[in-house]
Short mmCIF file of C-alpha atoms in Angstrom, two decimals:
data_model
loop_
_atom_site.label_atom_id
_atom_site.label_comp_id
_atom_site.label_asym_id
_atom_site.label_seq_id
_atom_site.Cartn_x
_atom_site.Cartn_y
_atom_site.Cartn_z
CA MET A 1 -73.14 -24.97 -14.83
CA LEU A 2 -69.19 -24.87 -15.16
CA VAL A 3 -69.51 -24.53 -19.55
CA SER A 4 -72.42 -21.95 -18.72
CA LYS A 5 -70.03 -19.59 -17.55
CA SER A 6 -66.46 -20.78 -18.48
CA ASN A 7 -66.30 -20.58 -22.21
CA TYR A 8 -62.78 -21.88 -21.74
CA ILE A 9 -64.06 -25.29 -20.72
CA ARG A 10 -66.74 -25.10 -23.20
CA LYS A 11 -64.58 -25.26 -25.74
CA LEU A 12 -62.58 -28.18 -24.17
CA ILE A 13 -65.98 -30.23 -24.16
CA LEU A 14 -66.76 -29.19 -27.94
CA GLU A 15 -63.00 -29.88 -28.77
CA SER A 16 -62.81 -33.15 -27.46
CA LYS A 17 -63.23 -36.36 -29.57
CA GLU A 18 -64.08 -38.40 -26.93
CA PRO A 19 -67.40 -39.98 -26.90
CA ASP A 20 -68.00 -39.78 -23.19
CA LEU A 21 -66.12 -36.60 -21.71
CA ALA A 22 -65.74 -37.47 -18.20
CA ARG A 23 -62.43 -35.93 -17.41
CA ILE A 24 -60.54 -32.29 -18.19
CA ASN A 25 -57.00 -31.25 -17.27
CA LEU A 26 -57.33 -28.13 -15.29
CA SER A 27 -53.80 -28.69 -13.38
CA ASP A 28 -52.36 -25.23 -14.82
CA ILE A 29 -55.19 -23.28 -13.31
CA PRO A 30 -53.71 -20.01 -11.44
CA GLY A 31 -54.10 -20.32 -7.94
CA GLY A 32 -54.30 -24.34 -7.63
CA PRO A 33 -57.20 -26.53 -6.40
CA ASP A 34 -58.40 -24.05 -3.81
CA ILE A 35 -59.02 -21.32 -6.44
CA PHE A 36 -60.54 -23.58 -8.59
CA GLU A 37 -62.79 -24.99 -6.10
CA LYS A 38 -63.96 -21.35 -5.57
CA THR A 39 -64.50 -20.90 -9.01
CA ALA A 40 -66.70 -24.26 -9.18
CA LYS A 41 -68.86 -22.87 -6.08
CA PHE A 42 -69.36 -19.72 -8.09
CA CYS A 43 -70.81 -21.33 -11.41
CA TYR A 44 -72.99 -23.76 -8.82
CA GLY A 45 -74.00 -20.21 -6.90
CA VAL A 46 -72.27 -21.23 -3.62
CA ASN A 47 -71.62 -18.61 -1.43
CA PHE A 48 -67.87 -17.86 -0.42
CA GLU A 49 -65.67 -15.07 0.55
CA ILE A 50 -63.64 -12.97 -1.58
CA THR A 51 -60.74 -11.34 0.08
CA VAL A 52 -57.52 -9.13 -0.43
CA HIS A 53 -55.59 -12.67 -0.20
CA ASN A 54 -57.66 -14.31 -2.97
CA VAL A 55 -58.90 -11.47 -4.94
CA ALA A 56 -55.87 -11.52 -7.46
CA ALA A 57 -56.15 -15.43 -7.91
CA LEU A 58 -59.70 -15.37 -8.62
CA ARG A 59 -59.60 -12.63 -11.12
CA CYS A 60 -56.46 -14.41 -13.04
CA ALA A 61 -58.81 -17.53 -12.71
CA ALA A 62 -61.55 -15.91 -14.30
CA GLU A 63 -59.48 -14.38 -17.15
CA TYR A 64 -57.71 -18.30 -17.54
CA LEU A 65 -61.38 -19.81 -17.43
CA GLN A 66 -62.74 -17.18 -19.61
CA MET A 67 -65.43 -16.13 -17.04
CA THR A 68 -66.05 -12.68 -18.31
CA ASP A 69 -69.54 -11.15 -19.01
CA MET A 70 -69.45 -11.74 -22.49
CA TYR A 71 -70.56 -15.48 -21.59
CA CYS A 72 -72.59 -14.58 -18.75
CA ASP A 73 -73.94 -11.21 -16.92
CA ASN A 74 -72.25 -10.71 -13.99
CA ASN A 75 -69.58 -13.25 -14.15
CA LEU A 76 -66.80 -14.12 -11.72
CA SER A 77 -64.32 -11.76 -13.81
CA SER A 78 -66.76 -8.62 -13.22
CA ARG A 79 -67.46 -9.44 -9.50
CA THR A 80 -63.46 -9.63 -8.63
CA GLU A 81 -62.69 -6.42 -10.82
CA ASP A 82 -65.61 -4.63 -8.71
CA PHE A 83 -63.92 -6.16 -5.32
CA LEU A 84 -60.65 -4.81 -6.60
CA ALA A 85 -61.69 -1.13 -7.20
CA GLN A 86 -63.67 -0.75 -4.35
CA VAL A 87 -62.24 -2.72 -1.50
CA ALA A 88 -58.56 -4.33 -2.17
CA LEU A 89 -57.30 -1.02 -3.74
CA SER A 90 -58.66 1.56 -1.59
CA SER A 91 -55.95 1.25 1.28
CA LEU A 92 -52.18 1.05 1.10
CA SER A 93 -52.26 -1.89 3.37
CA GLY A 94 -55.00 -3.63 0.87
CA ALA A 95 -53.13 -2.81 -2.12
CA ILE A 96 -49.55 -4.24 -0.61
CA ILE A 97 -51.34 -7.72 0.50
CA VAL A 98 -53.15 -7.95 -3.17
CA LEU A 99 -49.54 -6.96 -4.70
CA LYS A 100 -47.67 -9.73 -2.38
CA SER A 101 -50.35 -12.44 -3.84
CA CYS A 102 -49.65 -11.64 -7.30
CA GLU A 103 -45.93 -13.01 -6.97
CA ASP A 104 -47.36 -16.56 -7.71
CA LEU A 105 -49.54 -15.33 -10.35
CA LEU A 106 -47.40 -14.33 -12.87
CA PRO A 107 -47.00 -13.42 -15.82
CA LEU A 108 -50.91 -13.38 -16.03
CA ALA A 109 -51.31 -11.03 -13.26
CA GLU A 110 -49.59 -8.55 -15.12
CA ASP A 111 -51.18 -9.32 -18.38
CA VAL A 112 -54.88 -8.20 -16.44
CA LYS A 113 -53.05 -5.47 -15.16
CA ILE A 114 -53.43 -6.12 -11.72
CA VAL A 115 -49.42 -5.60 -10.76
CA GLN A 116 -49.61 -2.14 -12.54
CA ARG A 117 -52.67 -0.77 -10.53
CA CYS A 118 -51.37 -2.00 -6.93
CA VAL A 119 -47.86 -0.51 -8.02
CA ASP A 120 -49.72 2.93 -8.78
CA VAL A 121 -51.94 2.70 -5.58
CA ILE A 122 -49.15 2.20 -3.45
CA SER A 123 -46.63 4.49 -4.62
CA LEU A 124 -49.36 7.46 -4.12
CA LYS A 125 -51.05 6.46 -1.06
CA ALA A 126 -47.67 5.96 0.26
CA CYS A 127 -46.33 9.24 -1.08
CA ASN A 128 -49.21 10.78 0.84
CA GLU A 129 -48.26 9.04 4.19
CA ALA A 130 -44.74 9.96 4.09
CA ASN A 131 -45.91 13.80 3.94
CA PHE A 132 -48.85 13.44 5.89
CA PRO A 133 -48.93 10.15 8.57
CA SER A 134 -52.16 8.70 9.27
CA ARG A 135 -51.39 6.80 11.99
CA THR A 136 -48.15 6.07 14.31
CA PRO A 137 -45.45 5.51 13.97
CA PRO A 138 -45.14 7.65 10.77
CA ASN A 139 -42.92 5.12 8.62
CA TRP A 140 -45.52 2.10 9.25
CA TRP A 141 -45.82 1.70 5.81
CA THR A 142 -42.27 1.23 5.34
CA GLU A 143 -42.86 -2.02 7.63
CA GLU A 144 -45.59 -3.30 5.48
CA LEU A 145 -43.79 -2.71 1.99
CA SER A 146 -40.96 -5.16 3.36
CA ILE A 147 -42.84 -8.24 2.68
CA ILE A 148 -43.01 -7.65 -1.26
CA ASP A 149 -40.74 -8.77 -3.76
CA ILE A 150 -37.68 -6.63 -4.35
CA GLU A 151 -38.76 -6.24 -8.39
CA PHE A 152 -41.75 -4.77 -7.24
CA ILE A 153 -40.27 -2.61 -4.49
CA GLY A 154 -38.19 -1.21 -7.13
CA ARG A 155 -41.15 -0.20 -9.49
CA ILE A 156 -42.84 1.24 -6.48
CA LEU A 157 -39.90 3.51 -5.66
CA SER A 158 -39.35 4.75 -8.79
CA GLY A 159 -43.35 5.64 -9.20
CA MET A 160 -42.75 7.28 -5.61
CA ARG A 161 -39.79 9.25 -7.49
CA LYS A 162 -42.19 10.48 -10.31
CA ARG A 163 -44.38 12.09 -8.05
CA GLY A 164 -41.88 13.82 -6.05
CA ALA A 165 -40.95 11.91 -3.02
CA LYS A 166 -37.60 12.89 -1.31
CA ALA A 167 -34.32 10.87 -1.69
CA LEU A 168 -34.83 10.46 2.46
CA THR A 169 -38.39 9.36 2.11
CA LEU A 170 -37.12 6.65 -0.74
CA ALA A 171 -33.81 5.60 1.34
CA SER A 172 -36.00 5.00 4.68
CA ALA A 173 -37.91 2.70 2.87
CA LEU A 174 -34.76 0.97 1.00
CA THR A 175 -33.55 0.52 4.63
CA THR A 176 -36.30 -0.64 6.61
CA TYR A 177 -36.49 -3.30 3.70
CA THR A 178 -32.98 -4.19 4.23
CA GLU A 179 -33.06 -4.87 7.77
CA ARG A 180 -35.98 -7.14 7.33
CA ASN A 181 -34.98 -9.10 4.36
CA LEU A 182 -31.37 -9.26 5.38
CA ARG A 183 -31.96 -9.49 9.08
CA ASP A 184 -28.79 -11.49 9.86
CA LEU A 185 -26.72 -9.57 8.11
CA VAL A 186 -27.31 -6.10 8.76
CA ARG A 187 -29.25 -6.57 12.44
CA ASP A 188 -29.21 -3.14 14.10
CA HIS A 189 -26.72 -2.08 12.49
CA SER A 190 -23.90 -3.18 14.96
CA GLY A 191 -22.60 -6.04 12.52
CA ARG A 192 -22.31 -8.30 15.81
CA CYS A 193 -23.87 -12.07 15.22
CA THR A 194 -22.94 -15.91 15.43
CA MET A 195 -22.83 -16.12 11.39
CA SER A 196 -20.18 -18.70 9.90
CA TYR A 197 -19.30 -18.85 6.82
CA ASN A 198 -17.70 -21.13 4.85
CA PRO A 199 -15.48 -20.19 1.49
CA GLY A 200 -15.96 -23.38 -0.28
CA ASP A 201 -19.85 -23.21 -0.67
CA CYS A 202 -20.25 -20.18 -3.05
CA ASP A 203 -23.97 -21.09 -3.37
CA MET A 204 -24.56 -20.90 0.43
CA TYR A 205 -25.87 -17.33 0.44
CA ALA A 206 -26.98 -17.09 -3.09
CA ARG A 207 -30.21 -15.68 -2.23
CA GLU A 208 -28.85 -13.01 0.04
CA ARG A 209 -25.94 -12.33 -2.29
CA GLU A 210 -29.14 -11.52 -5.45
CA LEU A 211 -31.10 -9.26 -2.95
CA LEU A 212 -28.61 -7.39 -1.83
CA GLN A 213 -26.94 -6.76 -5.30
CA SER A 214 -30.77 -5.87 -6.30
CA ILE A 215 -31.00 -3.42 -3.07
CA VAL A 216 -27.51 -1.58 -3.83
CA SER A 217 -29.05 -0.96 -7.30
CA LEU A 218 -31.79 0.71 -6.28
CA LEU A 219 -30.21 3.33 -3.37
CA PRO A 220 -31.01 6.81 -4.07
CA SER A 221 -28.20 8.87 -5.86
CA GLU A 222 -28.10 11.58 -3.09
CA LYS A 223 -24.90 10.82 -0.80
CA ALA A 224 -26.96 12.26 2.10
CA ALA A 225 -29.91 10.26 1.83
CA LEU A 226 -28.27 7.02 3.58
CA PRO A 227 -27.22 6.00 6.95
CA ILE A 228 -23.54 5.74 7.25
CA ASN A 229 -23.49 3.08 9.20
CA PHE A 230 -26.11 1.28 6.73
CA LEU A 231 -23.81 1.64 4.26
CA CYS A 232 -20.74 0.20 6.01
CA CYS A 233 -23.00 -3.01 6.91
CA LEU A 234 -24.02 -3.13 3.10
CA LEU A 235 -20.41 -3.32 1.88
CA ARG A 236 -19.31 -5.72 5.15
CA ALA A 237 -22.76 -8.05 3.82
CA ALA A 238 -21.49 -7.85 0.13
CA ILE A 239 -17.84 -8.74 1.07
CA PHE A 240 -19.27 -11.85 2.99
CA VAL A 241 -21.88 -13.34 0.07
CA ARG A 242 -19.26 -12.24 -2.22
CA ALA A 243 -21.99 -9.81 -4.12
CA SER A 244 -20.16 -8.71 -7.77
CA ASN A 245 -17.64 -6.03 -7.82
CA SER A 246 -19.72 -3.86 -9.22
CA CYS A 247 -21.99 -3.97 -6.19
CA LYS A 248 -19.13 -3.46 -3.97
CA ASN A 249 -17.35 -0.64 -6.09
CA GLU A 250 -21.12 1.28 -5.69
CA LEU A 251 -20.92 1.07 -2.04
CA GLU A 252 -17.30 2.16 -1.68
CA LYS A 253 -17.88 4.73 -3.75
CA ARG A 254 -20.60 6.13 -2.09
CA ILE A 255 -18.80 5.70 1.64
CA SER A 256 -15.48 7.70 0.16
CA VAL A 257 -17.80 10.24 -0.75
CA ILE A 258 -19.10 11.23 2.68
CA LEU A 259 -15.63 9.86 4.27
CA GLU A 260 -15.42 13.06 6.51
CA HIS A 261 -18.51 12.05 8.32
CA VAL A 262 -17.62 8.39 8.88
CA THR A 263 -16.19 7.38 12.30
CA VAL A 264 -13.72 4.69 13.70
CA ASP A 265 -16.30 2.37 14.23
CA ASN A 266 -18.05 2.61 11.09
CA LEU A 267 -14.41 1.26 9.46
CA LEU A 268 -14.40 -1.29 12.03
CA VAL A 269 -17.69 -2.60 10.92
CA MET A 270 -16.21 -3.32 7.72
CA SER A 271 -12.92 -4.26 8.62
CA PHE A 272 -14.02 -7.78 10.76
CA THR A 273 -15.72 -10.63 10.51
CA TYR A 274 -19.27 -11.28 11.85
CA ASP A 275 -17.87 -12.90 14.60
CA GLY A 276 -15.41 -9.99 15.31
CA GLU A 277 -12.62 -12.53 15.47
CA LYS A 278 -10.75 -11.68 12.21
CA LEU A 279 -9.59 -8.95 10.25
CA LEU A 280 -11.35 -9.24 6.59
CA ASP A 281 -9.38 -8.04 3.15
CA LEU A 282 -8.66 -4.29 3.65
CA ASP A 283 -8.56 -3.63 0.34
CA SER A 284 -12.16 -1.97 0.21
CA ILE A 285 -10.58 0.10 3.03
CA ARG A 286 -7.88 1.28 1.16
CA ARG A 287 -9.99 2.04 -1.69
CA ILE A 288 -12.58 3.76 0.12
CA ILE A 289 -9.98 6.26 1.39
CA SER A 290 -8.11 6.56 -2.06
CA GLY A 291 -11.24 7.22 -3.78
CA PHE A 292 -11.58 10.21 -0.96
CA MET A 293 -8.13 11.66 -1.24
CA GLU A 294 -8.66 11.68 -5.38
CA LYS A 295 -11.83 13.70 -5.11
CA GLU A 296 -10.28 16.04 -2.86
CA LYS A 297 -7.40 16.48 -4.96
CA ASN A 298 -9.69 17.11 -8.09
CA MET A 299 -11.44 19.88 -5.81
CA ALA A 300 -8.02 21.34 -5.09
CA VAL A 301 -7.06 21.36 -8.04
CA PHE A 302 -10.40 23.04 -9.55
CA SER A 303 -9.79 25.80 -7.33
CA GLY A 304 -6.45 26.29 -8.16
CA GLY A 305 -4.56 25.41 -4.90
CA ASP A 306 -2.09 22.78 -4.52
CA PHE A 307 -3.36 19.45 -2.70
CA LYS A 308 -0.12 18.78 -0.73
CA GLU A 309 0.22 22.23 0.39
CA THR A 310 -3.30 23.07 1.32
CA CYS A 311 -5.36 20.86 3.05
CA SER A 312 -9.16 21.14 3.87
CA ALA A 313 -11.20 20.60 7.23
CA ALA A 314 -12.60 17.42 5.51
CA MET A 315 -9.25 16.14 5.20
CA HIS A 316 -7.73 17.09 8.53
CA ARG A 317 -10.87 14.75 9.83
CA VAL A 318 -10.21 12.05 7.71
CA ALA A 319 -6.86 12.01 8.53
CA LYS A 320 -7.59 11.75 12.30
CA THR A 321 -10.06 8.85 11.76
CA VAL A 322 -7.48 7.02 9.81
CA ASP A 323 -4.68 7.12 12.36
CA SER A 324 -7.29 6.21 15.18
CA TYR A 325 -8.66 3.27 12.92
CA LEU A 326 -5.13 2.04 12.60
CA GLY A 327 -4.58 2.14 16.31
CA GLU A 328 -7.77 -0.25 16.74
CA ILE A 329 -6.61 -2.70 14.25
CA ALA A 330 -2.55 -2.95 14.90
CA THR A 331 -2.81 -5.34 17.59
CA TYR A 332 -3.84 -8.03 15.13
CA PRO A 333 -1.12 -10.50 14.03
CA GLU A 334 -2.52 -10.74 10.41
CA PHE A 335 -2.07 -6.95 10.03
CA THR A 336 1.42 -7.05 8.35
CA ILE A 337 3.53 -3.75 7.76
CA SER A 338 2.73 -3.43 4.12
CA LYS A 339 -0.82 -3.38 5.21
CA PHE A 340 -0.39 -0.90 7.76
CA ASN A 341 1.98 1.39 5.73
CA GLY A 342 -0.36 0.84 2.76
CA ILE A 343 -3.26 2.56 4.49
CA ALA A 344 -0.98 5.26 6.60
CA ILE A 345 0.19 6.96 3.06
CA LEU A 346 -3.06 6.98 1.82
CA VAL A 347 -3.19 10.18 3.93
CA PRO A 348 -1.15 12.87 2.74
CA LYS A 349 1.62 14.35 5.52
CA GLY A 350 0.10 17.87 5.13
CA ALA A 351 -3.02 16.42 6.44
CA ARG A 352 -1.79 15.47 9.39
CA LYS A 353 -1.19 18.75 11.93
CA VAL A 354 0.78 16.64 14.20
CA ASP A 355 1.80 13.26 14.13
CA ASP A 356 0.76 12.13 17.35
CA ASP A 357 -2.28 9.75 16.16
CA ILE A 358 -0.04 8.10 13.69
CA TYR A 359 2.57 7.94 16.71
CA ARG A 360 0.15 5.77 18.66
CA ALA A 361 -0.67 3.63 16.24
CA ILE A 362 2.77 2.79 15.54
CA ASP A 363 3.38 2.24 19.30
CA ILE A 364 0.64 -0.34 19.55
CA TYR A 365 1.68 -1.82 16.40
CA LEU A 366 5.43 -2.33 17.96
CA LYS A 367 4.01 -3.29 21.31
CA ALA A 368 1.99 -6.01 19.54
CA HIS A 369 4.66 -7.17 17.44
CA PRO A 370 7.65 -7.64 19.71
CA ASN A 371 9.53 -9.55 17.05
CA LEU A 372 10.33 -7.11 14.46
CA ASP A 373 14.14 -6.34 13.93
CA GLU A 374 15.41 -2.91 13.43
CA ILE A 375 14.94 -2.55 10.18
CA GLU A 376 10.91 -3.78 10.08
CA ARG A 377 10.73 -1.30 12.73
CA GLU A 378 12.33 1.77 10.99
CA LYS A 379 9.73 0.46 7.78
CA VAL A 380 6.95 0.63 10.44
CA CYS A 381 8.16 4.19 11.41
CA SER A 382 8.50 5.79 8.06
CA VAL A 383 4.96 7.14 7.85
CA MET A 384 5.69 9.20 10.92
CA ASP A 385 7.36 12.39 11.00
CA PRO A 386 9.21 12.58 14.46
CA LEU A 387 9.27 16.73 13.70
CA LYS A 388 5.77 17.09 14.02
CA LEU A 389 5.02 15.52 17.36
CA SER A 390 4.00 17.36 19.86
CA TYR A 391 6.10 18.13 23.07
CA GLU A 392 4.24 15.39 25.05
CA ALA A 393 4.35 12.68 22.42
CA ARG A 394 8.11 13.80 21.90
CA LEU A 395 8.85 13.08 25.60
CA HIS A 396 7.36 9.94 25.17
CA ALA A 397 9.37 8.56 22.20
CA SER A 398 12.54 10.00 23.67
CA GLN A 399 11.78 7.05 26.45
CA ASN A 400 10.51 4.51 24.33
CA LYS A 401 12.77 1.26 23.97
CA ARG A 402 10.54 0.29 21.26
CA LEU A 403 11.44 2.91 18.61
CA PRO A 404 14.79 2.68 16.17
CA VAL A 405 17.30 4.35 17.95
CA GLN A 406 17.23 6.96 14.50
CA ILE A 407 13.75 8.15 15.59
CA VAL A 408 14.59 8.36 19.03
CA LEU A 409 17.65 10.64 17.96
CA HIS A 410 15.69 12.77 15.69
CA THR A 411 12.97 13.92 18.82
CA LEU A 412 16.22 14.48 21.01
CA TYR A 413 17.68 16.99 18.28
CA TYR A 414 14.35 18.67 17.99
CA ASP A 415 14.54 19.53 21.58
CA GLN A 416 18.18 20.44 21.63
CA LEU A 417 17.36 22.99 18.49
CA LYS A 418 14.66 24.20 20.51
CA LEU A 419 16.49 24.84 23.51
CA ARG A 420 19.60 26.64 21.60
CA SER A 421 17.07 28.94 20.11
CA GLY A 422 15.00 29.39 22.78
CA ALA A 423 11.96 29.86 20.47
CA ASP A 424 7.94 28.46 22.06
CA ASP A 425 7.30 28.52 18.22
CA GLN A 426 8.03 25.16 16.67
CA PRO A 427 10.35 25.82 13.84
CA ASP A 428 10.40 25.32 10.23
CA ALA A 429 10.07 21.57 9.80
CA ALA A 430 11.82 21.44 6.49
CA ALA A 431 14.59 23.73 7.69
CA THR A 432 15.22 21.57 10.86
CA ARG A 433 15.27 18.26 8.67
CA SER A 434 17.59 19.95 6.14
CA GLY A 435 19.88 20.80 9.67
CA LEU A 436 19.21 17.45 10.89
CA GLN A 437 20.53 15.57 7.68
CA SER A 438 23.84 17.85 7.26
CA ASP A 439 24.71 17.59 10.83
CA ALA A 440 24.09 13.73 10.89
CA SER A 441 26.52 14.01 7.51
CA LEU A 442 29.35 15.86 9.36
CA ALA A 443 28.63 13.70 12.32
CA ARG A 444 29.83 10.97 10.07
CA GLU A 445 32.85 12.75 8.98
CA ASN A 446 34.06 13.41 12.51
CA GLU A 447 33.55 10.06 13.10
CA ALA A 448 35.53 8.74 10.35
CA LEU A 449 38.31 11.50 11.09
CA ARG A 450 38.33 10.49 14.69
CA SER A 451 39.01 6.90 14.14
CA GLU A 452 41.82 7.81 11.60
CA LEU A 453 43.69 10.20 14.44
CA THR A 454 43.66 7.30 16.80
CA LYS A 455 45.06 4.84 14.49
CA MET A 456 47.73 7.39 13.62
CA LYS A 457 48.90 8.61 17.28
CA LEU A 458 49.19 4.69 17.39
CA HIS A 459 50.98 4.36 14.47
CA ILE A 460 53.42 7.48 15.92
CA SER A 461 53.51 5.81 19.42
CA ASP A 462 55.15 2.73 17.86
CA MET A 463 57.64 4.66 15.90
CA GLN A 464 58.55 6.76 19.13
CA LYS A 465 59.75 3.75 20.84
CA ASN A 466 61.47 2.18 17.94
CA LYS A 467 63.63 5.50 17.94
CA GLY A 468 63.84 5.28 21.66
CA SER A 469 65.58 2.06 21.37
CA SER A 470 67.92 3.06 18.45
CA ALA A 471 69.01 6.22 19.93
CA LYS A 472 70.28 4.67 23.17
CA ARG A 473 72.18 1.88 21.28
CA ILE A 474 73.99 5.13 19.18
CA SER A 475 75.00 6.87 22.07
CA ALA A 476 76.55 3.76 23.88
CA GLY A 477 78.84 3.08 20.68
CA ALA A 478 79.70 7.09 20.54
CA ALA A 479 80.84 6.85 24.56
CA ALA A 480 82.70 3.89 23.85
CA ALA A 481 84.56 5.92 20.71
CA THR A 482 85.51 8.91 22.63
CA SER A 483 86.54 7.11 25.96
CA GLY A 484 90.21 5.98 23.51
CA SER A 485 92.98 8.55 23.02
CA ARG A 486 91.81 11.41 20.16
CA LYS A 487 94.38 10.74 16.97
CA HIS A 488 96.08 14.29 15.43
CA THR A 489 95.44 14.72 12.16
CA PHE A 490 97.28 17.26 9.77
CA PHE A 491 94.21 19.37 9.79
CA SER A 492 93.99 19.37 13.94
CA SER A 493 97.68 20.68 13.98
CA MET A 494 96.97 23.47 11.14
CA SER A 495 93.80 24.61 13.11
CA LYS A 496 96.23 25.43 16.32
CA THR A 497 99.16 26.90 14.31
CA LEU A 498 96.41 29.53 12.72
CA GLY A 499 94.99 30.00 16.32
CA LYS A 500 98.13 31.17 17.22
CA LEU A 501 98.81 33.81 14.62
CA ASN A 502 94.65 35.33 15.43
CA PRO A 503 95.28 39.08 15.56
CA PHE A 504 92.41 39.49 17.78
CA LYS A 505 93.49 36.80 20.09
CA HIS A 506 94.40 39.42 23.20
CA GLY A 507 91.81 42.18 22.43
CA SER A 508 88.85 39.93 22.21
CA LYS A 509 87.50 37.09 24.44
CA ASP A 510 89.55 33.95 23.04
CA THR A 511 86.84 30.94 22.35
CA SER A 512 89.40 28.76 20.68
CA HIS A 513 89.47 26.39 23.74
CA ILE A 514 85.69 25.92 23.68
CA ASP A 515 84.26 23.11 22.18
CA ASP A 516 81.75 23.77 20.10
CA ASP A 517 78.71 22.48 21.97
CA ILE A 518 79.40 24.73 24.90
CA ALA A 519 79.76 27.65 22.43
CA VAL A 520 76.32 27.18 21.46
CA GLY A 521 74.76 27.89 24.60
CA ILE A 522 76.57 31.51 24.61
CA THR A 523 73.97 34.10 23.86
CA LYS A 524 75.29 37.08 21.75
CA PRO A 525 75.24 40.85 23.02
CA ARG A 526 71.96 42.65 22.09
CA ARG A 527 72.86 45.34 19.16
CA ARG A 528 71.72 48.54 19.75
CA ARG A 529 71.13 50.10 16.47
CA PHE A 530 71.52 54.53 15.93
CA SER A 531 72.80 54.52 19.41
CA ILE A 532 74.24 58.16 20.60
CA SER A 533 75.49 56.91 24.44
#
């Protein structure tokens, strides 16, 4: 009965050299013993049920055993083909189940065209369901697609794209597929689950790593097709399972393109381990921000503007998001100054209308790291411009003991300038900054001169003290000398003789008897010029 319907068994018996052949080897028949039992029942005329679950295996077994109509009319091959065409491939669910059963029948299922026929049917009917849903919920077909191998999913999505499926439709199918097959990695997009990772065991998530890399390679190119949080979860999963660099770079590029729509919570998803207790490596965050800034710079150059002077609205949103993000992660001990500054300086200073958000992040960081010295605190504050703080922030900064003294002085100087000018509007930051620098230089010079003057005063005071003591000694010696008799010399007697011969002695006031010291104090009469009186 087997020989009459199976040409393969017929040839085995004819080619056998054993005189009494009682046993043949069919261990490699598609579908295994269960399918061979059904083919044997078919040969002996025993009824059995062909279903969507076993029709592909029966069709492959019929091909393997050469049970075609060439050797027997209405053979198993034609019976299974009729069932495929009329029943199994007439509905989307049936085609999906048949394609799923083909995963263990390769490559024979490919040779008999079962896989391609299923892919074509699923692509067509999935497009119809996406455009005109036949039942609720409308995306029910994406749930059913999630049982298929990722290789077949790629072929189905390619077929749908050729048939005009929208990017959102393809993205919906991939999102559902990922959530079902990588449930522990991207479950409900929250990133909160109890997964532990052993860095020493690289093969622990080998299956998840391969699946994730295949999913990323199938993502549609349209930037707005996939949910932002879904992309962030994929990137965190790629970091967790140590996916290839090309996989992570692709996700980073996709996120950087739409960074203006990314929230702080999205960035936090990519920053922490699955238990939420430890920061991951923040290199991906830096590359994402750098990619966005490079894109904005290229757009500014293309439009003829200056990237440093004019910033787009998207740039302002990203700056605010990054500053808020820094404030959220500033409390973690492993977040070093270099990592903090490395992210903060990626945002151009012109992108921040006011520096209140970055000041808040700096204040949180300084509060969480109280052991920083003055130089380290100045490094943290170097990413902030004190002249761009709002009045409330300047008021807080002027009383903030955690800030370096230089920053506090800058804030106080700004308010002093404002009070002097009496203006309500903020003065030009560049002019104010240059004035601050010049005044600081003058203050240093004044301080140096003040110290020099103090030293000079002390030196003069010492000299005056020494001079006073010397004068006392000299005056004491002079008094002793004048107390004795004065000697009469030739010149003194000659002056007295000449004084008697003075022709004006009786006509004017005689001053010969007045000492020189007393004569100095006599005032001369005022000279009246051209007087007629």
